[in-house]
XYZ file of C-alpha atoms in Angstrom:
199
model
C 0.000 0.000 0.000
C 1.403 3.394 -0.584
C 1.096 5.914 1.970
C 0.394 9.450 1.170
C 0.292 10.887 4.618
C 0.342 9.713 8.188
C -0.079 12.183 11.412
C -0.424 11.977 14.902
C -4.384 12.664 15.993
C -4.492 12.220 19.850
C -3.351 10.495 22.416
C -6.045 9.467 25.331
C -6.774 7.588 28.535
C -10.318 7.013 28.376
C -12.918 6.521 25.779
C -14.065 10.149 26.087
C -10.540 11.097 24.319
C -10.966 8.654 21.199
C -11.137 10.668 18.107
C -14.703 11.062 16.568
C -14.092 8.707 13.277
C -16.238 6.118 11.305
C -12.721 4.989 9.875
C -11.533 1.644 10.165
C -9.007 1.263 12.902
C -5.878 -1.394 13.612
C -4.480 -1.716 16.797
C -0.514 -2.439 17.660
C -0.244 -4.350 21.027
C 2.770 -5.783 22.526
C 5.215 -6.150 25.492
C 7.372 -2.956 26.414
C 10.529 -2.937 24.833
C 8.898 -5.529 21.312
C 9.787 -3.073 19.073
C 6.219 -1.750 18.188
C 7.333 1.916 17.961
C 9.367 0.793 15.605
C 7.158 -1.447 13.733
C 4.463 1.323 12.974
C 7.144 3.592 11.593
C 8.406 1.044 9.239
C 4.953 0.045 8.184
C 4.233 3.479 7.080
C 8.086 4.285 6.249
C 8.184 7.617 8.242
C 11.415 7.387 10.369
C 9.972 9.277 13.601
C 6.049 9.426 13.236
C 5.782 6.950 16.460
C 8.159 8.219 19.040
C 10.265 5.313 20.002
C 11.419 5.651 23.611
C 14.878 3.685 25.633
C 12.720 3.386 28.378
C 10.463 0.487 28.132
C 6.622 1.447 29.716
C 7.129 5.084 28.608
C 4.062 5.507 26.175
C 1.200 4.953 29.134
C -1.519 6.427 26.851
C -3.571 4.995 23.412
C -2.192 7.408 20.809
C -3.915 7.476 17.292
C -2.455 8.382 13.464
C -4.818 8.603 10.621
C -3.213 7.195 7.354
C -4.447 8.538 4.264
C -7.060 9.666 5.454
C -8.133 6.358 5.253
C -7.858 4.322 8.210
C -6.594 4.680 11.813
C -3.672 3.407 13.802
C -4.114 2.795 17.262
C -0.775 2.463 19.281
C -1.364 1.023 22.870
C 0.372 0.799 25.297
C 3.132 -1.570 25.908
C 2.686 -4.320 28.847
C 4.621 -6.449 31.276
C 7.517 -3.958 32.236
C 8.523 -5.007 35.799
C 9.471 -1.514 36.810
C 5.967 0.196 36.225
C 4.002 -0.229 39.566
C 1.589 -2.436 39.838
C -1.156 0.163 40.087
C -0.462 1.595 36.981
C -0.029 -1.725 35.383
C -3.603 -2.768 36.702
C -4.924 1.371 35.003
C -3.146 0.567 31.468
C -4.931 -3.195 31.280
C -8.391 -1.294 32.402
C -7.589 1.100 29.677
C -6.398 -2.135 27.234
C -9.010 -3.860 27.481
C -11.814 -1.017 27.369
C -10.604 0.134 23.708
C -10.240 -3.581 22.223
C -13.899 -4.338 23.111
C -15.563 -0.796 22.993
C -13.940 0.272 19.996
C -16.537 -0.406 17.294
C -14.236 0.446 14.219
C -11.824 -1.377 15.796
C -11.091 -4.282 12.503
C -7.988 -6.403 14.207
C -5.249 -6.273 16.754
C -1.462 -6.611 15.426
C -0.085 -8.602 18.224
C 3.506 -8.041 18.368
C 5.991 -10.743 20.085
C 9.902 -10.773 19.575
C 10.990 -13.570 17.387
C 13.924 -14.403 19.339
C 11.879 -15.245 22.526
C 9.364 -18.017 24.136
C 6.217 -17.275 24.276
C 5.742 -15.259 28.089
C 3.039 -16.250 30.331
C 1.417 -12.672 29.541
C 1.549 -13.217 26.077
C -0.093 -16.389 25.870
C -2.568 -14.487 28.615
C -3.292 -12.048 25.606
C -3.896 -14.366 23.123
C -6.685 -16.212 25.308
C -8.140 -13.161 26.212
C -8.662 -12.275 22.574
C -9.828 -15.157 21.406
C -12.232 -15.379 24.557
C -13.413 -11.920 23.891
C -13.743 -12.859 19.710
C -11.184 -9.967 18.615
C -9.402 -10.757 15.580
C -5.742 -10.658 15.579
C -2.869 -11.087 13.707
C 0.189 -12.721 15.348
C 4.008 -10.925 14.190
C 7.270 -11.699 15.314
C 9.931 -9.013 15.021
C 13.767 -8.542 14.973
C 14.097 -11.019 12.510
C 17.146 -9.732 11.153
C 18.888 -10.635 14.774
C 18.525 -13.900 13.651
C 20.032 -16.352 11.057
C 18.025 -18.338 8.514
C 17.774 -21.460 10.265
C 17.145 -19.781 13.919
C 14.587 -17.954 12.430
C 12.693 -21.390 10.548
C 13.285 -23.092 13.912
C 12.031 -20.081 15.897
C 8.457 -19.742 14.013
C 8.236 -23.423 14.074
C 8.322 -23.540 17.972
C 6.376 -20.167 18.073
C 3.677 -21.346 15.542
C 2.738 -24.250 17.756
C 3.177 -22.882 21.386
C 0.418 -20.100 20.228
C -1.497 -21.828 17.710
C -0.954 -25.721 18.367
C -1.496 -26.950 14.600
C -4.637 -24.445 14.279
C -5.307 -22.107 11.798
C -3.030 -19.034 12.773
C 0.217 -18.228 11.373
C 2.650 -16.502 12.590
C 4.295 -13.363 10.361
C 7.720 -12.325 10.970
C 9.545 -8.883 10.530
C 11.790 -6.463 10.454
C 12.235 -2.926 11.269
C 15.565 -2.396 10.442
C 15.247 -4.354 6.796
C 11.267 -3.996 6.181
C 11.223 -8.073 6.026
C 7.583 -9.200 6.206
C 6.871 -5.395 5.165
C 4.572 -6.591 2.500
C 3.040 -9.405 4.411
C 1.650 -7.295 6.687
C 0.791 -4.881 4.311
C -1.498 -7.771 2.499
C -3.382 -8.654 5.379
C -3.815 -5.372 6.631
C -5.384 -3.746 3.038
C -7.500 -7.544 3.127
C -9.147 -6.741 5.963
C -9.821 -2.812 4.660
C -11.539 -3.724 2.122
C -13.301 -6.392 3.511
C -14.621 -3.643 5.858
C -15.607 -1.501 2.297
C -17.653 -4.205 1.238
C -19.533 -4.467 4.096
């Protein structure tokens, strides 16, 4: 997909603080410290749209970028970073969990997980809650490039069946640095767009 233009909108905290929109919207999720930051701006190839921060748990509020015009990307918070207190661990899943099943132009979640790791217990806590709560998602792996070509077979192998155990889901991999996957993503993101246009 090309993209014309991509700006910041508005960050919030609550669901009084969304921006007004009947566009289509995709969320980024992942732990602190995945690489999402990164991710976005390499999806949309604008170097320093999405801040990207050394200190892991930074971001601690939704902030949305309209692309094109078009659609919406909604970059949440990350989760999991042992430093943030627990209370504000326990406010950013509140405010998680409210946007992924209030949202109603909300079209899929990318979940974001680093290749080079096992599955955590609050990643695989994610996934369930997803699928529990029916919200589509799509399942990435990044740094890629920190790996070498049979680490990275052997990696989505194990990865494929600790989160989808022979089922239907796939697991995409990428990377920020080379745009690996770039096009993947791309594909299934514009599928479900205009999947939402017909409808």
């Amino acid at each position: 997909m090309k993209i014309i233009s991509a700006k910041f909108l508005t960050g919030a905290v609550s669901s009084k603080q969304y921006p007004d929109s009947v566009c289509p919207e995709l969320a980024f999720v992942g732990r602190s410290n995945v690489g999402k930051s990164s991710l976005i701006n390499s999806l949309l190839n604008k170097k320093k749209l999405v801040k990207t921060s050394q200190t892991p748990g930074k971001t601690q509020e939704i902030n949305f970028f309209k692309i094109n015009n078009d659609f919406i990307f909604a970059d949440l918070p990350g989760y999991g970073f042992a430093k943030v207190p627990q209370s504000v661990q326990r406010r950013w899943r509140k405010m998680i969990e409210n946007y992924l099943l209030r949202r109603e132009t909300l079209l899929a979640v990318i979940f974001i997980i680093d290749l080079r790791r096992d599955p955590s217990p609050l990643d695989l806590d994610l996934q369930r809650w997803l699928e529990a709560c029916g919200v589509e998602y799509l399942l990435v792996g990044t740094k890629v490039d920190k790996l070498s070509q049979s680490e990275i077979k052997k990696q989505v192998n194990k990865l494929n069946i600790a989160y989808f155990d022979g089922g239907k889901g796939e697991l995409l991999i990428y990377s920020s640095k080379s745009s690996r996957g770039r096009k993947e993503l791309w594909s299934e993101i514009t599928f479900r767009l205009e999947e939402f246009r017909r409808n």
